[in-house]
Structures are given as structure tokens and as C-alpha cells.
């Protein structure tokens, strides 16, 4: 990626046009998609943010002001648009006509492609990073974490503006911020073979009280400085009626829960777009020994909230289909997250069939 920026930034218009016209036709689909997401998310004015994954752990480096000033490989908006056009053209060439008649449920526009899904958390409901799930009207969200074999794990929430400014809601700030909009339980250790804590967030109230913030990001960190894979930890969420009816809270029985099982003390769980009223799955372990979540940068996570706007499962199968059909009964391949009628011999692909989707990228 840095070589590509370097080469193009040192070419004149004619040289760059020739270079892009001969952009490698044998470039893999996975690399093309990674390049597409990078250039679609490129900051026009600020510094670049580099993300590296090793052994399923994320490292993040944001350019400092000094590094930005030294950099000589800045690309103009025109060149970035030209690169994106070429990448999309190459994707279309590489993927076209790989499948026959395909029906794709429109809801698949909400699901991200599994580009790096050696997932750091597993369990029911885990999706590709950037996938979105609509939230019902007038709901209160309960986000929770539960642990065993360790003294203390902390759940925290960060509100982010569209520019990346943040506000922390955690054990060290909630004493001053408890309200009808957001309530924090503190450690709950009575009645469990371990511990638990949760946040209750009244989404309409929160949006009104903290109107400058658009996104919420939920994080888990092991305060005891033991990696998640050395203890037992579940995290997840449930939706509750605004007028709580006193239902018993039992975190181990919530269906929308997943294991946090990574060689790190810190993980990003999921986010909420308050404007669109949608969950966004993050499912990302950070290569960190952070004991407190508020000591790590978060602004780079904003890119995950628009992943499906750039390219999604629907877009992928639309490119790969020889023919798109409107009736599942006419299809040889059906891509949906619903139960549906289908013809004998048809293949059903679900949003969680990561290996099957990745195989189609080869």
C-alpha cells in the first residue's frame, strides 16, 4: 500500500494514467478489496491510520504531525478517485460470471464481507466486522460482560462524534454521569460464580442528552492484567422495554452473547450508530496490555461504521452472479439470512458462512 502511494505521488499525469491502465490484472480479489476500503476511507486532510493484524491481534498507528509533515507521498483527491475507479473495474473483471443464477436478499446489504475473520470472539450472533443490525423503536439497551477465573473485567462505553471526539462512560467516570440516559451497575459479584457488570442505555434519552455524539463503542478490558484466553468471559447485549418489568438479569442465558477469547487484555465488542439506530459489529482484539480502556485511541473505529456503504455481501454476489434473479425459486445460489423456499439442488449461503464466501474470493 505504501509503495503504491509512493509510486503514484512521484508520477506526472501521463505516467500515472499509463500506470493505472496497466494495474495488475492478476491482483487477488482480497487485496483489491483491502485497497478499495483503504482508499474509500482515506482522510483528505488529516493523517493516515495504519492497522496491522498479527495472530488475530490489532495494532494501530496514527501518523503524528511530524510524520505528516515529512511525508512526500500524499495523493490528490483526483488520484484517489482514479485509483478507486480502477480497483472497482478490476474487481468486476475478476469476479464476473463465477456463479450462475443468484438470488440475493436485499438485507445482505447490511453485512460486511469476511476479509479478516479469524475471529477474536466467537459465539452466537458474531458477524463480520462492520456488519449492521437494526434496533427496534423505543428500546433500552443492556450491554453486559460476565467473567470467571479472574478477579475483575471492566466493560466501558465511549461516545464518539463524527470527527472522533469522545466521551468516556466507565467505572472511573460513571459516579458523575448516572442518569435516565445511561446507568452503570458496577461490579455484580453476588449470586454468580464470578462477576458481571452492565450498562443500561435508554437510546432516545441518550441521543437527546448527548446530542453532539453519533456513535457508541463498547469495550472490554481485563483490569487484572490477565489475557482473555486465560479466563472465561462472555459479553453481549439484550434489548429491554423502556418500562422495565423487573425481569431477572442472568448474563449466561442471554442469546445474543459471545465469548471473548483472545491473547490480549483488551477488545472492542460492538458499536451503535445513534442516528441510524443500528448495531455495528467490531469484534476486534487489540494488541495491548491496557488495564484501562480510556487510555487507547478510538477514532479509527469510525471507519467500521461505514464498511457496508463501501462494499457489502450484496455487492459481492451482484458482481459474481452470471444472472441476478428476483425469485429464490429460480436461483441456483440463494444468499439470505431468512428461511425461504428454494428449488432442489439450490445452495443456501448465510451471512455467517465465512469460509464459503472467502472461497469465492480465491
Tab-separated table of C-alpha atoms in Angstrom:
chain	number	residue	atom	x	y	z
A	1	UNK	CA	0.000	0.000	0.000
A	2	UNK	CA	2.720	2.482	0.932
A	3	UNK	CA	4.637	1.522	-2.223
A	4	UNK	CA	1.564	2.295	-4.331
A	5	UNK	CA	1.180	5.725	-2.728
A	6	UNK	CA	4.909	6.366	-3.165
A	7	UNK	CA	4.966	5.419	-6.854
A	8	UNK	CA	1.876	7.417	-7.853
A	9	UNK	CA	2.884	10.513	-5.906
A	10	UNK	CA	6.079	10.776	-7.975
A	11	UNK	CA	4.457	10.414	-11.390
A	12	UNK	CA	3.154	13.127	-13.631
A	13	UNK	CA	-0.378	12.866	-15.026
A	14	UNK	CA	0.594	10.942	-18.168
A	15	UNK	CA	2.775	8.445	-16.312
A	16	UNK	CA	0.109	7.819	-13.683
A	17	UNK	CA	-2.564	7.277	-16.309
A	18	UNK	CA	-0.395	4.678	-18.059
A	19	UNK	CA	0.423	3.010	-14.740
A	20	UNK	CA	-3.228	2.730	-13.687
A	21	UNK	CA	-4.261	1.453	-17.108
A	22	UNK	CA	-1.887	-1.483	-16.592
A	23	UNK	CA	-2.786	-2.053	-12.955
A	24	UNK	CA	-2.060	-5.751	-12.294
A	25	UNK	CA	-4.868	-7.815	-13.733
A	26	UNK	CA	-3.855	-10.801	-11.606
A	27	UNK	CA	-4.121	-8.897	-8.319
A	28	UNK	CA	-6.091	-11.075	-5.886
A	29	UNK	CA	-9.677	-10.220	-5.028
A	30	UNK	CA	-8.797	-9.993	-1.329
A	31	UNK	CA	-6.028	-7.452	-1.965
A	32	UNK	CA	-8.263	-5.458	-4.312
A	33	UNK	CA	-10.933	-5.280	-1.611
A	34	UNK	CA	-8.405	-4.249	1.036
A	35	UNK	CA	-7.110	-1.496	-1.265
A	36	UNK	CA	-10.658	-0.360	-2.027
A	37	UNK	CA	-11.513	0.016	1.663
A	38	UNK	CA	-8.262	1.848	2.289
A	39	UNK	CA	-8.786	4.450	-0.435
A	40	UNK	CA	-12.501	4.848	0.273
A	41	UNK	CA	-11.571	5.615	3.884
A	42	UNK	CA	-8.587	7.819	3.070
A	43	UNK	CA	-8.508	11.044	5.052
A	44	UNK	CA	-8.303	14.074	2.827
A	45	UNK	CA	-6.798	16.451	5.352
A	46	UNK	CA	-5.656	14.516	8.406
A	47	UNK	CA	-3.003	11.869	8.859
A	48	UNK	CA	-3.210	8.261	7.848
A	49	UNK	CA	-4.005	5.471	10.273
A	50	UNK	CA	-2.255	2.152	9.701
A	51	UNK	CA	-3.715	-1.096	11.051
A	52	UNK	CA	-1.743	-4.282	11.309
A	53	UNK	CA	-3.059	-7.667	12.409
A	54	UNK	CA	-0.785	-10.386	13.698
A	55	UNK	CA	-2.056	-13.554	15.384
A	56	UNK	CA	-5.572	-12.051	15.377
A	57	UNK	CA	-4.426	-9.009	17.367
A	58	UNK	CA	-4.760	-5.483	16.038
A	59	UNK	CA	-2.005	-2.886	16.125
A	60	UNK	CA	-2.838	0.699	15.223
A	61	UNK	CA	-0.544	3.571	14.334
A	62	UNK	CA	-1.850	7.060	13.594
A	63	UNK	CA	0.539	9.426	11.871
A	64	UNK	CA	1.928	12.126	14.100
A	65	UNK	CA	2.058	15.755	12.954
A	66	UNK	CA	5.792	15.340	12.379
A	67	UNK	CA	5.252	12.259	10.221
A	68	UNK	CA	2.578	14.045	8.198
A	69	UNK	CA	4.906	16.967	7.542
A	70	UNK	CA	7.725	14.651	6.421
A	71	UNK	CA	5.542	12.523	4.165
A	72	UNK	CA	6.067	13.108	0.448
A	73	UNK	CA	3.619	10.537	-0.860
A	74	UNK	CA	0.372	12.484	-0.478
A	75	UNK	CA	-2.137	11.843	-3.245
A	76	UNK	CA	-4.610	14.361	-4.581
A	77	UNK	CA	-8.352	13.747	-4.412
A	78	UNK	CA	-8.337	13.245	-8.187
A	79	UNK	CA	-5.763	10.461	-7.970
A	80	UNK	CA	-7.608	8.762	-5.144
A	81	UNK	CA	-10.807	8.782	-7.217
A	82	UNK	CA	-8.894	7.387	-10.203
A	83	UNK	CA	-7.433	4.573	-8.088
A	84	UNK	CA	-10.871	3.644	-6.731
A	85	UNK	CA	-12.294	3.534	-10.264
A	86	UNK	CA	-9.522	1.193	-11.407
A	87	UNK	CA	-9.887	-1.073	-8.368
A	88	UNK	CA	-13.654	-1.426	-8.851
A	89	UNK	CA	-13.101	-2.170	-12.544
A	90	UNK	CA	-10.566	-4.888	-11.706
A	91	UNK	CA	-12.937	-6.384	-9.118
A	92	UNK	CA	-15.687	-6.595	-11.723
A	93	UNK	CA	-13.328	-8.283	-14.193
A	94	UNK	CA	-12.057	-10.801	-11.621
A	95	UNK	CA	-15.457	-11.744	-10.208
A	96	UNK	CA	-17.868	-11.697	-13.155
A	97	UNK	CA	-19.753	-14.862	-14.117
A	98	UNK	CA	-18.263	-17.040	-11.379
A	99	UNK	CA	-21.754	-18.231	-10.402
A	100	UNK	CA	-24.956	-18.919	-12.324
A	101	UNK	CA	-28.410	-17.696	-11.301
A	102	UNK	CA	-28.217	-15.953	-7.941
A	103	UNK	CA	-30.849	-14.521	-5.612
A	104	UNK	CA	-29.536	-12.080	-3.004
A	105	UNK	CA	-31.829	-10.880	-0.234
A	106	UNK	CA	-31.658	-7.044	-0.047
A	107	UNK	CA	-30.969	-7.327	3.698
A	108	UNK	CA	-27.497	-8.649	2.785
A	109	UNK	CA	-26.523	-5.033	2.153
A	110	UNK	CA	-26.213	-4.820	5.948
A	111	UNK	CA	-23.488	-7.464	6.139
A	112	UNK	CA	-19.775	-6.922	5.677
A	113	UNK	CA	-17.513	-9.296	3.794
A	114	UNK	CA	-15.296	-11.557	5.944
A	115	UNK	CA	-11.941	-10.108	4.935
A	116	UNK	CA	-10.170	-10.885	8.221
A	117	UNK	CA	-12.446	-13.117	10.231
A	118	UNK	CA	-10.084	-15.350	12.163
A	119	UNK	CA	-12.414	-14.003	14.792
A	120	UNK	CA	-11.140	-12.943	18.183
A	121	UNK	CA	-14.524	-13.606	19.739
A	122	UNK	CA	-16.834	-16.492	18.959
A	123	UNK	CA	-20.383	-17.500	19.717
A	124	UNK	CA	-23.970	-16.946	18.719
A	125	UNK	CA	-24.556	-13.851	16.612
A	126	UNK	CA	-20.930	-12.993	15.780
A	127	UNK	CA	-20.718	-11.338	12.364
A	128	UNK	CA	-18.067	-9.852	10.087
A	129	UNK	CA	-16.569	-6.592	11.257
A	130	UNK	CA	-18.725	-3.675	10.148
A	131	UNK	CA	-21.958	-5.667	9.779
A	132	UNK	CA	-25.088	-3.821	10.898
A	133	UNK	CA	-28.284	-4.895	12.697
A	134	UNK	CA	-31.316	-2.574	13.021
A	135	UNK	CA	-32.522	-1.719	16.536
A	136	UNK	CA	-36.244	-1.596	17.290
A	137	UNK	CA	-38.020	1.591	18.188
A	138	UNK	CA	-38.134	2.867	21.757
A	139	UNK	CA	-35.726	0.349	23.215
A	140	UNK	CA	-33.408	0.328	26.180
A	141	UNK	CA	-30.116	-1.440	25.572
A	142	UNK	CA	-28.441	-3.556	28.217
A	143	UNK	CA	-24.811	-4.311	27.324
A	144	UNK	CA	-23.071	-6.709	29.684
A	145	UNK	CA	-19.977	-8.704	30.425
A	146	UNK	CA	-19.615	-11.785	32.632
A	147	UNK	CA	-16.409	-13.395	33.855
A	148	UNK	CA	-14.939	-16.320	35.765
A	149	UNK	CA	-11.377	-17.385	36.720
A	150	UNK	CA	-10.265	-13.774	37.102
A	151	UNK	CA	-10.783	-11.007	39.658
A	152	UNK	CA	-12.073	-8.169	37.514
A	153	UNK	CA	-13.063	-7.402	33.925
A	154	UNK	CA	-14.387	-3.961	33.031
A	155	UNK	CA	-16.993	-3.011	30.455
A	156	UNK	CA	-16.845	0.567	29.181
A	157	UNK	CA	-18.700	2.746	26.680
A	158	UNK	CA	-17.317	5.606	24.620
A	159	UNK	CA	-19.454	8.143	22.810
A	160	UNK	CA	-17.841	9.441	19.602
A	161	UNK	CA	-18.638	12.408	17.402
A	162	UNK	CA	-18.389	12.070	13.632
A	163	UNK	CA	-14.981	13.783	13.908
A	164	UNK	CA	-13.702	11.304	16.502
A	165	UNK	CA	-14.009	13.361	19.703
A	166	UNK	CA	-15.045	11.146	22.571
A	167	UNK	CA	-16.634	10.962	25.989
A	168	UNK	CA	-15.938	8.112	28.388
A	169	UNK	CA	-18.506	6.165	30.385
A	170	UNK	CA	-16.724	3.689	32.664
A	171	UNK	CA	-16.169	2.714	36.284
A	172	UNK	CA	-13.929	5.745	36.760
A	173	UNK	CA	-16.401	8.296	35.337
A	174	UNK	CA	-19.917	6.990	35.986
A	175	UNK	CA	-20.203	8.273	39.555
A	176	UNK	CA	-20.801	11.706	37.994
A	177	UNK	CA	-22.815	10.567	34.963
A	178	UNK	CA	-25.579	8.240	36.177
A	179	UNK	CA	-28.872	9.377	34.651
A	180	UNK	CA	-32.059	8.243	32.932
A	181	UNK	CA	-29.982	8.120	29.728
A	182	UNK	CA	-27.212	5.788	30.922
A	183	UNK	CA	-26.865	3.718	34.090
A	184	UNK	CA	-23.907	1.604	35.192
A	185	UNK	CA	-24.216	-1.372	37.530
A	186	UNK	CA	-20.700	-1.551	38.893
A	187	UNK	CA	-19.309	-4.993	39.720
A	188	UNK	CA	-22.048	-7.549	40.412
A	189	UNK	CA	-20.496	-10.491	42.241
A	190	UNK	CA	-23.377	-11.732	44.404
A	191	UNK	CA	-25.059	-14.901	43.171
A	192	UNK	CA	-22.559	-15.755	40.428
A	193	UNK	CA	-19.531	-17.984	40.245
A	194	UNK	CA	-17.573	-14.994	39.028
A	195	UNK	CA	-18.639	-11.434	38.316
A	196	UNK	CA	-20.625	-9.299	35.943
A	197	UNK	CA	-21.367	-5.690	35.119
A	198	UNK	CA	-23.602	-3.937	32.648
A	199	UNK	CA	-24.741	-0.627	31.220
A	200	UNK	CA	-28.391	0.236	30.657
A	201	UNK	CA	-28.763	2.860	27.938
A	202	UNK	CA	-32.063	4.466	27.037
A	203	UNK	CA	-31.233	5.190	23.411
A	204	UNK	CA	-33.762	8.034	22.801
A	205	UNK	CA	-32.803	9.683	26.116
A	206	UNK	CA	-29.091	9.305	25.434
A	207	UNK	CA	-29.410	10.782	21.965
A	208	UNK	CA	-31.246	13.798	23.377
A	209	UNK	CA	-28.934	14.396	26.342
A	210	UNK	CA	-25.685	13.878	24.410
A	211	UNK	CA	-26.820	15.169	21.031
A	212	UNK	CA	-23.314	16.015	19.797
A	213	UNK	CA	-22.358	12.316	19.748
A	214	UNK	CA	-23.388	9.946	16.988
A	215	UNK	CA	-21.708	6.661	17.874
A	216	UNK	CA	-21.257	4.425	20.919
A	217	UNK	CA	-18.364	1.955	21.177
A	218	UNK	CA	-18.343	-0.832	23.773
A	219	UNK	CA	-15.031	-2.237	25.048
A	220	UNK	CA	-13.955	-4.984	27.426
A	221	UNK	CA	-10.658	-4.984	29.269
A	222	UNK	CA	-9.170	-7.254	31.936
A	223	UNK	CA	-8.288	-4.978	34.824
A	224	UNK	CA	-6.429	-7.897	36.436
A	225	UNK	CA	-3.922	-7.888	33.522
A	226	UNK	CA	-4.636	-11.499	32.525
A	227	UNK	CA	-5.328	-12.246	28.875
A	228	UNK	CA	-8.904	-13.140	27.970
A	229	UNK	CA	-7.872	-16.629	26.827
A	230	UNK	CA	-6.663	-17.394	30.370
A	231	UNK	CA	-10.058	-16.732	31.928
A	232	UNK	CA	-13.735	-17.158	30.987
A	233	UNK	CA	-15.509	-14.109	29.600
A	234	UNK	CA	-18.784	-13.557	27.836
A	235	UNK	CA	-20.104	-10.263	26.524
A	236	UNK	CA	-23.217	-9.263	24.660
A	237	UNK	CA	-26.400	-7.272	24.748
A	238	UNK	CA	-30.136	-7.530	25.190
A	239	UNK	CA	-32.963	-5.137	24.354
A	240	UNK	CA	-35.445	-4.320	27.066
A	241	UNK	CA	-38.723	-2.430	27.199
A	242	UNK	CA	-38.261	1.122	28.404
A	243	UNK	CA	-40.617	0.483	31.320
A	244	UNK	CA	-38.525	-2.304	32.860
A	245	UNK	CA	-40.682	-5.036	34.319
A	246	UNK	CA	-38.168	-6.449	36.738
A	247	UNK	CA	-37.017	-9.411	34.646
A	248	UNK	CA	-34.187	-11.308	36.295
A	249	UNK	CA	-30.812	-10.492	34.760
A	250	UNK	CA	-28.831	-13.640	34.078
A	251	UNK	CA	-25.928	-12.897	31.713
A	252	UNK	CA	-25.094	-16.535	30.958
A	253	UNK	CA	-28.531	-17.117	29.397
A	254	UNK	CA	-28.745	-14.124	27.067
A	255	UNK	CA	-28.928	-15.415	23.499
A	256	UNK	CA	-27.062	-12.537	21.839
A	257	UNK	CA	-23.834	-13.310	23.668
A	258	UNK	CA	-20.367	-14.298	22.561
A	259	UNK	CA	-17.094	-15.426	24.079
A	260	UNK	CA	-14.182	-13.031	24.336
A	261	UNK	CA	-11.227	-15.333	23.870
A	262	UNK	CA	-8.058	-13.613	22.675
A	263	UNK	CA	-4.425	-13.325	23.708
A	264	UNK	CA	-4.887	-9.772	24.900
A	265	UNK	CA	-6.351	-7.798	27.777
A	266	UNK	CA	-8.414	-5.500	25.558
A	267	UNK	CA	-11.173	-5.985	22.959
A	268	UNK	CA	-13.617	-3.819	21.011
A	269	UNK	CA	-17.027	-5.519	21.175
A	270	UNK	CA	-19.634	-3.651	19.126
A	271	UNK	CA	-20.884	-0.155	18.378
A	272	UNK	CA	-24.148	1.708	17.906
A	273	UNK	CA	-24.989	4.322	15.299
A	274	UNK	CA	-27.443	6.520	17.217
A	275	UNK	CA	-28.587	8.317	14.081
A	276	UNK	CA	-29.401	5.168	12.084
A	277	UNK	CA	-30.369	3.119	15.171
A	278	UNK	CA	-28.147	0.194	14.225
A	279	UNK	CA	-25.665	-2.111	15.904
A	280	UNK	CA	-22.285	-2.379	14.216
A	281	UNK	CA	-20.139	-5.402	14.952
A	282	UNK	CA	-16.488	-4.630	15.765
A	283	UNK	CA	-15.270	-7.969	17.182
A	284	UNK	CA	-11.645	-6.884	17.331
A	285	UNK	CA	-8.901	-7.727	19.834
A	286	UNK	CA	-6.267	-5.057	20.395
A	287	UNK	CA	-2.606	-5.977	20.796
A	288	UNK	CA	-2.417	-4.267	24.140
A	289	UNK	CA	-1.756	-4.712	27.822
A	290	UNK	CA	-4.043	-1.800	28.612
A	291	UNK	CA	-5.525	-2.021	32.081
A	292	UNK	CA	-7.941	0.855	31.431
A	293	UNK	CA	-9.857	1.220	28.144
A	294	UNK	CA	-9.787	5.022	28.149
A	295	UNK	CA	-6.027	5.086	27.600
A	296	UNK	CA	-6.213	3.865	23.986
A	297	UNK	CA	-7.185	5.718	20.773
A	298	UNK	CA	-10.634	5.035	19.322
A	299	UNK	CA	-11.201	7.435	16.409
A	300	UNK	CA	-10.005	4.882	13.825
A	301	UNK	CA	-13.059	2.738	14.689
A	302	UNK	CA	-15.282	5.215	12.847
A	303	UNK	CA	-14.286	3.505	9.581
A	304	UNK	CA	-16.078	0.324	10.676
A	305	UNK	CA	-19.405	2.162	10.812
A	306	UNK	CA	-19.350	2.744	7.048
A	307	UNK	CA	-17.825	-0.519	5.821
A	308	UNK	CA	-21.078	-1.719	4.243
A	309	UNK	CA	-21.563	1.611	2.478
A	310	UNK	CA	-18.330	0.954	0.588
A	311	UNK	CA	-18.849	-2.711	-0.274
A	312	UNK	CA	-21.032	-5.432	1.229
A	313	UNK	CA	-22.186	-9.016	0.746
A	314	UNK	CA	-24.946	-7.937	-1.660
A	315	UNK	CA	-22.444	-6.017	-3.818
A	316	UNK	CA	-20.110	-9.019	-3.888
A	317	UNK	CA	-22.721	-11.503	-5.117
A	318	UNK	CA	-24.123	-8.983	-7.582
A	319	UNK	CA	-20.686	-8.879	-9.218
A	320	UNK	CA	-20.125	-12.600	-9.079
A	321	UNK	CA	-23.518	-13.666	-10.467
A	322	UNK	CA	-23.986	-14.511	-14.109
A	323	UNK	CA	-27.639	-13.603	-13.637
A	324	UNK	CA	-29.436	-11.957	-10.692
A	325	UNK	CA	-32.969	-13.308	-10.182
A	326	UNK	CA	-35.832	-11.851	-8.124
A	327	UNK	CA	-37.412	-15.137	-7.042
A	328	UNK	CA	-35.449	-17.555	-4.789
A	329	UNK	CA	-37.178	-20.497	-6.516
A	330	UNK	CA	-35.425	-19.525	-9.775
A	331	UNK	CA	-31.971	-19.405	-8.206
A	332	UNK	CA	-29.085	-21.845	-8.089
A	333	UNK	CA	-27.496	-19.851	-5.262
A	334	UNK	CA	-29.560	-18.107	-2.564
A	335	UNK	CA	-27.895	-15.591	-0.239
A	336	UNK	CA	-30.111	-14.677	2.698
A	337	UNK	CA	-30.383	-14.591	6.480
A	338	UNK	CA	-34.044	-15.707	6.370
A	339	UNK	CA	-35.739	-19.043	5.887
A	340	UNK	CA	-37.027	-19.286	2.324
A	341	UNK	CA	-38.376	-21.756	-0.228
A	342	UNK	CA	-35.850	-22.961	-2.782
A	343	UNK	CA	-35.548	-25.386	-5.677
A	344	UNK	CA	-33.996	-28.821	-5.317
A	345	UNK	CA	-30.224	-28.631	-5.538
A	346	UNK	CA	-30.003	-24.897	-4.746
A	347	UNK	CA	-27.245	-23.781	-2.385
A	348	UNK	CA	-28.055	-21.503	0.569
A	349	UNK	CA	-25.356	-19.115	1.750
A	350	UNK	CA	-25.804	-17.340	5.088
A	351	UNK	CA	-24.181	-14.174	6.417
A	352	UNK	CA	-22.039	-16.273	8.793
A	353	UNK	CA	-20.719	-18.683	6.128
A	354	UNK	CA	-17.297	-17.055	6.244
A	355	UNK	CA	-15.347	-19.944	4.730
A	356	UNK	CA	-17.721	-20.317	1.762
A	357	UNK	CA	-17.651	-16.594	0.984
A	358	UNK	CA	-13.873	-16.427	1.324
A	359	UNK	CA	-13.537	-19.424	-1.028
A	360	UNK	CA	-15.425	-17.448	-3.706
A	361	UNK	CA	-12.772	-14.725	-3.457
A	362	UNK	CA	-9.994	-17.106	-4.458
